[in-house]
mmCIF file of C-alpha atoms and ligand atoms in Angstrom:
data_model
loop_
_atom_site.group_PDB
_atom_site.id
_atom_site.type_symbol
_atom_site.label_atom_id
_atom_site.label_comp_id
_atom_site.label_asym_id
_atom_site.label_seq_id
_atom_site.Cartn_x
_atom_site.Cartn_y
_atom_site.Cartn_z
ATOM 1 C CA MET A 17 333.846 127.701 -15.143
ATOM 2 C CA LYS A 18 330.227 128.418 -14.990
ATOM 3 C CA ILE A 19 328.047 128.424 -11.856
ATOM 4 C CA LEU A 20 324.327 128.023 -11.819
ATOM 5 C CA VAL A 21 322.823 129.294 -8.716
ATOM 6 C CA CYS A 22 318.955 128.510 -7.952
ATOM 7 C CA VAL A 23 317.155 131.182 -6.134
ATOM 8 C CA LYS A 24 313.466 130.914 -4.848
ATOM 9 C CA ARG A 25 311.022 133.487 -3.977
ATOM 10 C CA VAL A 26 309.380 132.606 -0.469
ATOM 11 C CA VAL A 27 307.610 134.448 2.232
ATOM 12 C CA ASP A 28 310.162 136.600 4.167
ATOM 13 C CA TYR A 29 311.723 134.762 7.209
ATOM 14 C CA ASN A 30 310.653 137.543 9.555
ATOM 15 C CA VAL A 31 306.946 137.344 8.510
ATOM 16 C CA ARG A 32 304.474 135.464 10.833
ATOM 17 C CA VAL A 33 302.784 133.569 8.473
ATOM 18 C CA ARG A 34 298.855 133.116 8.727
ATOM 19 C CA VAL A 35 296.855 129.986 7.597
ATOM 20 C CA LYS A 36 293.871 130.748 5.131
ATOM 21 C CA GLY A 37 290.420 130.508 7.003
ATOM 22 C CA ASP A 38 289.521 127.538 4.716
ATOM 23 C CA GLY A 39 292.818 125.614 5.816
ATOM 24 C CA THR A 40 293.994 125.091 2.207
ATOM 25 C CA GLY A 41 297.276 126.936 2.758
ATOM 26 C CA VAL A 42 298.898 129.977 3.713
ATOM 27 C CA ASP A 43 297.658 133.482 3.261
ATOM 28 C CA LEU A 44 299.861 135.178 0.736
ATOM 29 C CA ALA A 45 298.053 138.544 0.261
ATOM 30 C CA ASN A 46 300.050 141.626 0.851
ATOM 31 C CA VAL A 47 302.887 139.558 2.531
ATOM 32 C CA LYS A 48 306.756 140.493 2.187
ATOM 33 C CA MET A 49 308.522 138.012 -0.146
ATOM 34 C CA SER A 50 312.076 137.776 -0.339
ATOM 35 C CA MET A 51 314.878 135.466 -1.627
ATOM 36 C CA ASN A 52 314.965 132.232 0.281
ATOM 37 C CA PRO A 53 317.753 132.476 3.075
ATOM 38 C CA PHE A 54 319.574 129.445 1.817
ATOM 39 C CA ASP A 55 319.772 130.778 -1.578
ATOM 40 C CA GLU A 56 321.232 133.895 -0.375
ATOM 41 C CA ILE A 57 323.981 131.660 1.120
ATOM 42 C CA ALA A 58 324.181 129.917 -2.217
ATOM 43 C CA VAL A 59 324.637 133.224 -4.510
ATOM 44 C CA GLU A 60 327.134 134.478 -1.572
ATOM 45 C CA GLU A 61 329.317 131.230 -2.131
ATOM 46 C CA ALA A 62 329.206 131.583 -5.958
ATOM 47 C CA VAL A 63 330.177 135.269 -5.690
ATOM 48 C CA ARG A 64 332.955 134.483 -3.406
ATOM 49 C CA LEU A 65 334.333 131.516 -5.762
ATOM 50 C CA LYS A 66 334.413 134.039 -8.539
ATOM 51 C CA GLU A 67 336.064 136.723 -6.483
ATOM 52 C CA LYS A 68 338.731 134.056 -5.825
ATOM 53 C CA GLY A 69 339.280 133.537 -9.309
ATOM 54 C CA GLY A 70 338.565 130.631 -11.995
ATOM 55 C CA VAL A 71 334.876 131.298 -12.181
ATOM 56 C CA ASP A 72 333.917 133.116 -15.379
ATOM 57 C CA GLU A 73 330.033 133.470 -14.987
ATOM 58 C CA ILE A 74 327.216 133.022 -12.310
ATOM 59 C CA VAL A 75 323.844 132.577 -13.717
ATOM 60 C CA ALA A 76 320.781 132.834 -11.284
ATOM 61 C CA VAL A 77 317.731 131.002 -12.052
ATOM 62 C CA SER A 78 314.376 131.067 -10.512
ATOM 63 C CA ILE A 79 311.114 129.241 -11.331
ATOM 64 C CA GLY A 80 307.883 131.036 -10.296
ATOM 65 C CA VAL A 81 305.619 134.041 -10.847
ATOM 66 C CA ALA A 82 306.702 137.223 -12.682
ATOM 67 C CA GLN A 83 307.744 138.967 -9.500
ATOM 68 C CA ALA A 84 310.361 136.274 -8.955
ATOM 69 C CA GLN A 85 312.299 138.662 -11.314
ATOM 70 C CA GLU A 86 312.933 140.598 -8.158
ATOM 71 C CA THR A 87 314.551 137.896 -6.537
ATOM 72 C CA ILE A 88 316.771 137.319 -9.485
ATOM 73 C CA ARG A 89 317.411 141.331 -9.356
ATOM 74 C CA THR A 90 318.835 140.451 -5.934
ATOM 75 C CA ALA A 91 320.978 137.769 -6.999
ATOM 76 C CA LEU A 92 322.402 139.955 -9.880
ATOM 77 C CA ALA A 93 322.847 142.858 -7.238
ATOM 78 C CA MET A 94 324.863 140.553 -5.100
ATOM 79 C CA GLY A 95 327.205 139.572 -8.022
ATOM 80 C CA ALA A 96 325.335 136.904 -10.328
ATOM 81 C CA ASP A 97 326.035 138.218 -13.990
ATOM 82 C CA ARG A 98 322.863 137.012 -15.675
ATOM 83 C CA GLY A 99 319.374 135.608 -14.724
ATOM 84 C CA ILE A 100 316.813 133.232 -16.180
ATOM 85 C CA LEU A 101 313.238 133.387 -14.914
ATOM 86 C CA VAL A 102 311.090 130.313 -15.856
ATOM 87 C CA LYS A 103 307.639 131.672 -15.467
ATOM 88 C CA ALA A 104 305.079 129.180 -13.788
ATOM 89 C CA GLU A 105 301.897 130.197 -11.819
ATOM 90 C CA GLY A 106 301.038 128.441 -8.710
ATOM 91 C CA PRO A 107 303.024 126.351 -6.363
ATOM 92 C CA VAL A 108 305.716 124.372 -8.421
ATOM 93 C CA GLU A 109 306.593 121.077 -6.643
ATOM 94 C CA PRO A 110 310.310 120.033 -6.282
ATOM 95 C CA LEU A 111 310.271 117.437 -8.753
ATOM 96 C CA ALA A 112 308.780 119.879 -11.384
ATOM 97 C CA VAL A 113 311.484 122.590 -10.399
ATOM 98 C CA ALA A 114 314.261 119.809 -10.545
ATOM 99 C CA LYS A 115 312.924 118.785 -14.061
ATOM 100 C CA ILE A 116 312.966 122.264 -15.113
ATOM 101 C CA LEU A 117 316.417 122.800 -13.779
ATOM 102 C CA LYS A 118 317.577 119.668 -15.470
ATOM 103 C CA GLY A 119 316.466 121.522 -18.818
ATOM 104 C CA VAL A 120 318.332 124.718 -17.772
ATOM 105 C CA VAL A 121 321.537 122.697 -17.000
ATOM 106 C CA GLU A 122 321.350 121.090 -20.369
ATOM 107 C CA ALA A 123 321.033 124.371 -22.034
ATOM 108 C CA GLU A 124 323.560 126.116 -20.092
ATOM 109 C CA ALA A 125 326.230 123.436 -19.230
ATOM 110 C CA PRO A 126 327.359 124.663 -15.837
ATOM 111 C CA ASP A 127 330.198 123.099 -13.985
ATOM 112 C CA LEU A 128 328.532 123.598 -10.840
ATOM 113 C CA VAL A 129 324.896 124.093 -9.477
ATOM 114 C CA ILE A 130 324.321 125.531 -6.090
ATOM 115 C CA LEU A 131 321.103 125.276 -4.295
ATOM 116 C CA GLY A 132 319.661 125.908 -0.894
ATOM 117 C CA LYS A 133 319.518 122.902 1.226
ATOM 118 C CA GLN A 134 315.560 123.778 1.615
ATOM 119 C CA ALA A 135 313.144 126.394 0.869
ATOM 120 C CA ILE A 136 311.584 127.939 4.087
ATOM 121 C CA ASP A 137 308.277 127.828 2.522
ATOM 122 C CA ASP A 138 307.639 124.094 1.661
ATOM 123 C CA ASP A 139 310.538 122.890 3.885
ATOM 124 C CA ALA A 140 310.816 120.130 1.212
ATOM 125 C CA ASN A 141 314.612 119.629 1.224
ATOM 126 C CA GLN A 142 314.279 117.707 -2.101
ATOM 127 C CA THR A 143 315.097 119.835 -4.997
ATOM 128 C CA GLY A 144 318.932 119.541 -5.048
ATOM 129 C CA GLN A 145 318.858 115.826 -4.436
ATOM 130 C CA MET A 146 316.131 115.118 -7.290
ATOM 131 C CA LEU A 147 318.281 117.246 -9.583
ATOM 132 C CA ALA A 148 321.393 115.319 -8.839
ATOM 133 C CA GLY A 149 319.366 112.058 -9.275
ATOM 134 C CA LEU A 150 317.751 113.260 -12.633
ATOM 135 C CA LEU A 151 321.281 114.428 -14.121
ATOM 136 C CA GLY A 152 323.271 111.484 -12.487
ATOM 137 C CA TRP A 153 325.595 114.072 -11.216
ATOM 138 C CA ALA A 154 327.614 113.905 -7.773
ATOM 139 C CA GLN A 155 325.976 115.759 -4.948
ATOM 140 C CA GLY A 156 327.176 117.262 -1.744
ATOM 141 C CA THR A 157 324.504 118.279 0.302
ATOM 142 C CA PHE A 158 324.193 120.738 3.387
ATOM 143 C CA ALA A 159 327.660 122.181 2.740
ATOM 144 C CA SER A 160 329.376 124.379 5.374
ATOM 145 C CA LYS A 161 332.449 124.533 3.461
ATOM 146 C CA LEU A 162 333.215 124.331 -0.241
ATOM 147 C CA GLU A 163 336.451 124.464 -2.278
ATOM 148 C CA LEU A 164 337.023 123.992 -5.825
ATOM 149 C CA ALA A 165 340.466 122.574 -7.431
ATOM 150 C CA ASN A 166 341.550 120.324 -10.159
ATOM 151 C CA GLY A 167 338.050 119.792 -11.553
ATOM 152 C CA GLU A 168 336.820 118.706 -8.177
ATOM 153 C CA ALA A 169 334.648 120.176 -5.300
ATOM 154 C CA SER A 170 335.681 119.506 -1.865
ATOM 155 C CA VAL A 171 332.308 119.690 0.441
ATOM 156 C CA THR A 172 332.365 119.658 4.192
ATOM 157 C CA ARG A 173 329.102 118.609 5.868
ATOM 158 C CA GLU A 174 328.274 118.772 9.419
ATOM 159 C CA VAL A 175 326.976 115.207 10.033
ATOM 160 C CA ASP A 176 326.123 113.783 13.700
ATOM 161 C CA GLY A 177 329.211 113.857 15.682
ATOM 162 C CA GLY A 178 331.494 115.648 13.507
ATOM 163 C CA LEU A 179 332.443 116.805 10.018
ATOM 164 C CA GLN A 180 332.270 114.815 6.743
ATOM 165 C CA THR A 181 334.437 115.921 3.658
ATOM 166 C CA LEU A 182 333.306 114.736 0.385
ATOM 167 C CA SER A 183 335.383 115.070 -3.078
ATOM 168 C CA LEU A 184 333.038 115.361 -5.704
ATOM 169 C CA LYS A 185 334.086 115.124 -9.504
ATOM 170 C CA LEU A 186 332.602 118.312 -11.390
ATOM 171 C CA PRO A 187 329.960 118.832 -12.676
ATOM 172 C CA ALA A 188 328.197 118.373 -9.387
ATOM 173 C CA ILE A 189 325.433 119.626 -7.333
ATOM 174 C CA VAL A 190 325.964 121.410 -3.852
ATOM 175 C CA THR A 191 323.242 122.377 -1.477
ATOM 176 C CA THR A 192 323.931 125.015 1.152
ATOM 177 C CA ASP A 193 323.793 124.937 5.120
ATOM 178 C CA LEU A 194 323.457 127.940 7.360
ATOM 179 C CA ARG A 195 327.142 127.963 8.301
ATOM 180 C CA LEU A 196 328.622 128.033 4.872
ATOM 181 C CA ASN A 197 328.919 131.859 4.840
ATOM 182 C CA GLU A 198 327.177 135.124 5.690
ATOM 183 C CA PRO A 199 325.634 136.843 2.752
ATOM 184 C CA ARG A 200 326.358 140.275 1.778
ATOM 185 C CA TYR A 201 323.827 143.098 1.452
ATOM 186 C CA ALA A 202 323.944 144.522 -1.972
ATOM 187 C CA SER A 203 325.156 147.913 -2.277
ATOM 188 C CA LEU A 204 322.870 150.942 -3.757
ATOM 189 C CA PRO A 205 325.466 151.237 -6.815
ATOM 190 C CA ASN A 206 325.184 147.358 -7.421
ATOM 191 C CA ILE A 207 321.550 147.394 -7.245
ATOM 192 C CA MET A 208 321.511 150.007 -9.943
ATOM 193 C CA LYS A 209 323.953 147.953 -11.884
ATOM 194 C CA ALA A 210 321.819 145.001 -11.522
ATOM 195 C CA LYS A 211 319.014 146.574 -13.289
ATOM 196 C CA LYS A 212 321.084 146.646 -16.288
ATOM 197 C CA LYS A 213 322.385 142.831 -16.255
ATOM 198 C CA PRO A 214 320.534 140.448 -18.798
ATOM 199 C CA LEU A 215 317.394 138.582 -17.637
ATOM 200 C CA GLU A 216 315.828 135.995 -19.799
ATOM 201 C CA GLU A 217 312.320 134.736 -19.476
ATOM 202 C CA LYS A 218 311.335 131.191 -20.453
ATOM 203 C CA SER A 219 308.314 128.935 -19.658
ATOM 204 C CA ALA A 220 308.042 125.614 -17.960
ATOM 205 C CA ALA A 221 306.825 124.307 -21.593
ATOM 206 C CA ASP A 222 310.271 125.519 -22.955
ATOM 207 C CA TYR A 223 311.710 122.757 -21.022
ATOM 208 C CA GLY A 224 308.738 120.184 -21.670
ATOM 209 C CA VAL A 225 307.771 120.291 -18.125
ATOM 210 C CA ASP A 226 304.165 119.918 -16.863
ATOM 211 C CA THR A 227 304.046 121.762 -13.497
ATOM 212 C CA LYS A 228 300.649 120.474 -12.469
ATOM 213 C CA PRO A 229 300.693 119.426 -8.778
ATOM 214 C CA ARG A 230 301.068 115.622 -8.052
ATOM 215 C CA LEU A 231 300.710 115.975 -4.354
ATOM 216 C CA GLU A 232 297.210 116.798 -2.718
ATOM 217 C CA VAL A 233 297.473 119.153 0.456
ATOM 218 C CA LEU A 234 294.804 117.943 2.697
ATOM 219 C CA SER A 235 295.007 120.581 5.307
ATOM 220 C CA VAL A 236 297.194 123.361 6.561
ATOM 221 C CA THR A 237 296.787 124.313 10.425
ATOM 222 C CA GLU A 238 298.075 126.701 12.723
ATOM 223 C CA PRO A 239 300.493 125.362 15.385
ATOM 224 C CA LYS A 240 298.792 124.813 18.586
ATOM 225 C CA SER A 241 298.957 128.120 20.818
ATOM 226 C CA ARG A 242 301.326 127.914 23.817
ATOM 227 C CA GLN A 243 299.663 127.095 27.212
ATOM 228 C CA ALA A 244 300.412 129.571 30.122
ATOM 229 C CA GLY A 245 303.225 128.240 32.482
ATOM 230 C CA ILE A 246 302.803 127.870 36.229
ATOM 231 C CA LYS A 247 305.205 128.825 38.906
ATOM 232 C CA VAL A 248 306.569 126.180 41.246
ATOM 233 C CA GLY A 249 307.899 126.666 44.678
ATOM 234 C CA SER A 250 310.625 123.890 45.036
ATOM 235 C CA VAL A 251 312.227 121.225 42.818
ATOM 236 C CA ASP A 252 309.843 118.627 44.275
ATOM 237 C CA GLU A 253 306.888 120.532 43.096
ATOM 238 C CA LEU A 254 308.410 120.896 39.567
ATOM 239 C CA VAL A 255 309.078 117.116 39.520
ATOM 240 C CA SER A 256 305.454 116.220 40.570
ATOM 241 C CA ALA A 257 304.045 118.843 38.119
ATOM 242 C CA LEU A 258 306.194 117.332 35.399
ATOM 243 C CA LYS A 259 304.968 113.938 36.371
ATOM 244 C CA GLY A 260 301.276 114.967 36.436
ATOM 245 C CA ALA A 261 301.813 116.415 32.824
ATOM 246 C CA GLY A 262 303.270 113.005 31.764
ATOM 247 C CA LEU A 263 306.505 114.821 30.945
ATOM 248 C CA VAL A 264 308.785 112.311 33.099
HETATM 249 P P1 AMP B 30 313.087 122.620 -1.675
HETATM 250 O O1 AMP B 30 313.478 121.260 -2.035
HETATM 251 O O2 AMP B 30 311.697 123.136 -2.041
HETATM 252 O O3 AMP B 30 313.299 122.656 -0.009
HETATM 253 O O4 AMP B 30 314.048 123.661 -2.263
HETATM 254 C C1 AMP B 30 315.527 123.556 -1.986
HETATM 255 C C2 AMP B 30 316.164 124.461 -2.885
HETATM 256 O O5 AMP B 30 316.138 124.307 -4.174
HETATM 257 C C3 AMP B 30 315.931 126.029 -2.688
HETATM 258 O O6 AMP B 30 316.732 126.587 -1.510
HETATM 259 C C4 AMP B 30 316.579 126.375 -4.015
HETATM 260 O O7 AMP B 30 317.964 126.807 -4.065
HETATM 261 C C5 AMP B 30 315.895 125.478 -5.056
HETATM 262 N N1 AMP B 30 314.646 125.777 -5.406
HETATM 263 C C6 AMP B 30 313.366 125.190 -4.998
HETATM 264 N N2 AMP B 30 312.325 125.831 -5.544
HETATM 265 C C7 AMP B 30 312.849 126.526 -6.512
HETATM 266 C C8 AMP B 30 312.225 127.540 -7.395
HETATM 267 N N3 AMP B 30 310.864 127.606 -7.438
HETATM 268 N N4 AMP B 30 313.106 128.325 -8.208
HETATM 269 C C9 AMP B 30 314.381 128.314 -7.900
HETATM 270 N N5 AMP B 30 314.996 127.550 -7.076
HETATM 271 C C10 AMP B 30 314.130 126.753 -6.499
#
């Protein structure tokens, strides 16, 4: 059994992002980049499934600039076996990513593809669903529990008012939610070992995909800064202050 995990290089979640002066996007100069947190969860889940037995190979794939190699190396240090970097300049929209991933899936024939539920830079929450649509495969999104048995994946999802469990025939697509697991830190020996694991380089053209953006960003703005609070002396004063602000 083979698992493909998708790992995106994004601005580190601890970084306070700054909007560029001309409002065309976020300033990425000298900003720490890391693996998308939901993708760390995807890698961790794949590694746990391999540790349980029955999984022979984990392939980590990233689409992006040359430095996305580092993101793949992190996945390899966590326990993935091999990496594929599909080089592409500039932002690649979810549909183009899904089309490239479809090409990777056709070449690699995995039994399961695990993606994050969303990338924390574009917050699109689209790629896994689009990939499932393009492949015509079953999908279990926002997984908080994943089990494999008898050619099926059992995916538990947190939905309004409870838990929903789906049974998917493999091959299938699963996207990870926050509570699926707690990703491990790669140990130093594993980071060293990861440097020797195979990492293949491809281009979007190898999969016949044009990554030119189809969406136009009109503007990016900073969130409004928080107003200073006021102190109230009683509940009545609080109620009238809320009424005054149109909040009740
Ligand atoms: P999104 O639809 O952009 O919110 O991304 C959802 C998930 O798709 C991410 O958590 C990744 O697992 C995967 N993904 C999106 N973009 C890329 C990329 N450039 N390279 C690898 N995986 C990606």
